[in-house]
Amino acid sequence: MERPFVPGRSYEYPLSLLSNQGYKGTLNLSVKANPGLDGMQSSFAPQSVALDGLAESKFSLALPANAPSIPQALEVKGVDRNGKSNAVCLQLVQPTTGELSVVSKLARPSKTARIWRSFWTPRIDEDAAGKKTAGQPAQ
């Protein structure tokens, strides 16, 4: 899952946890940045979740102002008391909104050519004797 981030800001993400194949148990949630991110603060509310079908938690994340402006991968992981685990990767990327300008650096041509295309259909007239003659172009 990919989300934009700006260093120095805080974020909250809702988590929906679904049990697989009838799993029931209590999960302890954690997060790990790869590469490591000094000064990152995170929390889960609640951090320990009883899972029997569907459960909810909220993941809060505060990034330090000096966080590098490179994509960061966060592993959000749930582990039960028997060591069974599952994880999701949250990819933090730079926002991609903004303005785009396209400017030509080509020189203006010294000569321009005009291409004319005419669709001209001759009109055929008949004189009083029934003889066909070329008339004016059809309009």
Tab-separated table of C-alpha atoms in Angstrom:
chain	number	residue	atom	x	y	z
A	1	MET	CA	0.000	0.000	0.000
A	2	GLU	CA	1.483	3.360	-1.015
A	3	ARG	CA	0.914	6.646	0.842
A	4	PRO	CA	2.462	10.113	0.359
A	5	PHE	CA	4.483	11.577	3.246
A	6	VAL	CA	6.094	14.869	4.163
A	7	PRO	CA	8.910	14.906	6.766
A	8	GLY	CA	7.914	16.576	10.042
A	9	ARG	CA	4.219	15.658	9.830
A	10	SER	CA	2.027	13.174	11.708
A	11	TYR	CA	-0.328	10.646	10.140
A	12	GLU	CA	-3.072	8.285	11.309
A	13	TYR	CA	-4.111	5.148	9.456
A	14	PRO	CA	-7.102	2.947	10.312
A	15	LEU	CA	-6.256	-0.756	10.343
A	16	SER	CA	-8.809	-3.469	9.634
A	17	LEU	CA	-7.578	-6.890	10.707
A	18	LEU	CA	-9.246	-9.970	9.221
A	19	SER	CA	-8.694	-13.520	10.417
A	20	ASN	CA	-7.640	-16.076	7.809
A	21	GLN	CA	-9.116	-19.588	7.683
A	22	GLY	CA	-10.929	-19.293	11.017
A	23	TYR	CA	-7.932	-17.979	12.993
A	24	LYS	CA	-8.699	-16.796	16.534
A	25	GLY	CA	-6.134	-15.201	18.802
A	26	THR	CA	-4.643	-12.050	20.243
A	27	LEU	CA	-2.168	-10.107	18.131
A	28	ASN	CA	0.453	-7.654	19.296
A	29	LEU	CA	1.021	-4.977	16.640
A	30	SER	CA	4.386	-3.446	15.794
A	31	VAL	CA	6.036	-1.415	13.034
A	32	LYS	CA	9.564	-1.419	11.649
A	33	ALA	CA	11.032	1.007	9.088
A	34	ASN	CA	13.331	-0.250	6.326
A	35	PRO	CA	15.775	1.410	6.042
A	36	GLY	CA	15.738	2.445	9.709
A	37	LEU	CA	14.294	5.892	10.327
A	38	ASP	CA	15.806	7.683	13.347
A	39	GLY	CA	13.280	9.782	15.263
A	40	MET	CA	10.189	8.026	13.890
A	41	GLN	CA	7.441	7.711	16.508
A	42	SER	CA	4.569	5.262	16.163
A	43	SER	CA	1.758	3.790	18.203
A	44	PHE	CA	-1.288	1.539	17.836
A	45	ALA	CA	-4.617	2.043	19.590
A	46	PRO	CA	-5.105	-0.644	20.761
A	47	GLN	CA	-1.690	-2.296	20.422
A	48	SER	CA	-3.011	-5.710	21.436
A	49	VAL	CA	-6.020	-6.874	19.392
A	50	ALA	CA	-8.255	-9.899	19.983
A	51	LEU	CA	-8.985	-11.285	16.528
A	52	ASP	CA	-12.021	-13.438	15.797
A	53	GLY	CA	-13.214	-12.404	12.332
A	54	LEU	CA	-12.762	-8.616	12.130
A	55	ALA	CA	-10.921	-6.239	14.467
A	56	GLU	CA	-9.930	-2.570	14.226
A	57	SER	CA	-6.916	-0.572	15.380
A	58	LYS	CA	-5.501	2.873	14.638
A	59	PHE	CA	-1.875	3.313	13.578
A	60	SER	CA	-0.342	6.716	14.390
A	61	LEU	CA	2.934	7.792	12.830
A	62	ALA	CA	5.074	10.894	13.357
A	63	LEU	CA	7.993	11.433	10.996
A	64	PRO	CA	10.993	13.553	12.010
A	65	ALA	CA	11.557	16.860	10.174
A	66	ASN	CA	14.975	15.599	9.013
A	67	ALA	CA	13.597	12.371	7.499
A	68	PRO	CA	15.226	11.705	4.114
A	69	SER	CA	13.091	12.469	1.068
A	70	ILE	CA	13.374	8.942	-0.267
A	71	PRO	CA	10.692	6.251	-0.232
A	72	GLN	CA	10.406	4.488	3.113
A	73	ALA	CA	9.016	0.993	3.642
A	74	LEU	CA	7.208	0.325	6.925
A	75	GLU	CA	6.421	-3.246	7.933
A	76	VAL	CA	3.247	-3.282	10.045
A	77	LYS	CA	3.181	-6.670	11.723
A	78	GLY	CA	0.880	-8.650	14.010
A	79	VAL	CA	2.289	-11.535	16.090
A	80	ASP	CA	0.389	-13.875	18.424
A	81	ARG	CA	1.749	-15.646	21.535
A	82	ASN	CA	2.636	-18.766	19.479
A	83	GLY	CA	4.773	-16.747	17.050
A	84	LYS	CA	2.280	-16.830	14.171
A	85	SER	CA	2.456	-13.569	12.278
A	86	ASN	CA	1.263	-11.613	9.297
A	87	ALA	CA	2.422	-8.265	7.936
A	88	VAL	CA	1.579	-5.547	5.463
A	89	CYS	CA	4.040	-3.150	3.842
A	90	LEU	CA	3.205	0.551	3.947
A	91	GLN	CA	5.290	2.373	1.330
A	92	LEU	CA	5.794	6.070	2.113
A	93	VAL	CA	6.583	8.138	-0.991
A	94	GLN	CA	6.948	11.816	-1.845
A	95	PRO	CA	3.695	13.528	-2.872
A	96	THR	CA	3.297	13.813	-6.633
A	97	THR	CA	0.938	16.771	-6.869
A	98	GLY	CA	2.045	20.048	-8.374
A	99	GLU	CA	2.244	21.966	-11.592
A	100	LEU	CA	3.622	20.808	-14.903
A	101	SER	CA	4.890	23.181	-17.576
A	102	VAL	CA	5.944	22.093	-21.046
A	103	VAL	CA	8.206	24.606	-22.750
A	104	SER	CA	9.712	24.227	-26.196
A	105	LYS	CA	13.388	25.001	-26.540
A	106	LEU	CA	13.234	24.691	-30.311
A	107	ALA	CA	13.986	27.763	-32.423
A	108	ARG	CA	11.176	29.152	-34.536
A	109	PRO	CA	11.506	28.069	-38.167
A	110	SER	CA	12.967	30.650	-40.547
A	111	LYS	CA	10.592	29.601	-43.333
A	112	THR	CA	7.126	28.293	-42.988
A	113	ALA	CA	5.325	26.325	-45.619
A	114	ARG	CA	1.599	26.442	-46.096
A	115	ILE	CA	-0.102	23.418	-47.387
A	116	TRP	CA	-3.372	24.042	-49.150
A	117	ARG	CA	-5.716	21.272	-49.901
A	118	SER	CA	-8.727	21.922	-52.016
A	119	PHE	CA	-11.598	19.617	-52.654
A	120	TRP	CA	-12.872	20.683	-56.039
A	121	THR	CA	-15.567	18.807	-57.846
A	122	PRO	CA	-16.361	19.879	-61.386
A	123	ARG	CA	-19.992	20.469	-62.116
A	124	ILE	CA	-21.384	19.017	-65.297
A	125	ASP	CA	-24.109	20.992	-67.074
A	126	GLU	CA	-26.211	20.092	-70.017
A	127	ASP	CA	-26.981	22.629	-72.718
A	128	ALA	CA	-30.363	22.922	-74.396
A	129	ALA	CA	-29.373	20.241	-76.901
A	130	GLY	CA	-28.512	17.738	-74.118
A	131	LYS	CA	-24.753	18.046	-74.697
A	132	LYS	CA	-22.749	17.835	-71.463
A	133	THR	CA	-20.409	20.758	-70.739
A	134	ALA	CA	-18.118	21.589	-67.842
A	135	GLY	CA	-19.609	24.230	-65.579
A	136	GLN	CA	-18.453	26.018	-62.444
A	137	PRO	CA	-17.076	24.100	-59.482
A	138	ALA	CA	-19.686	22.654	-57.170
A	139	GLN	CA	-20.165	24.589	-53.933
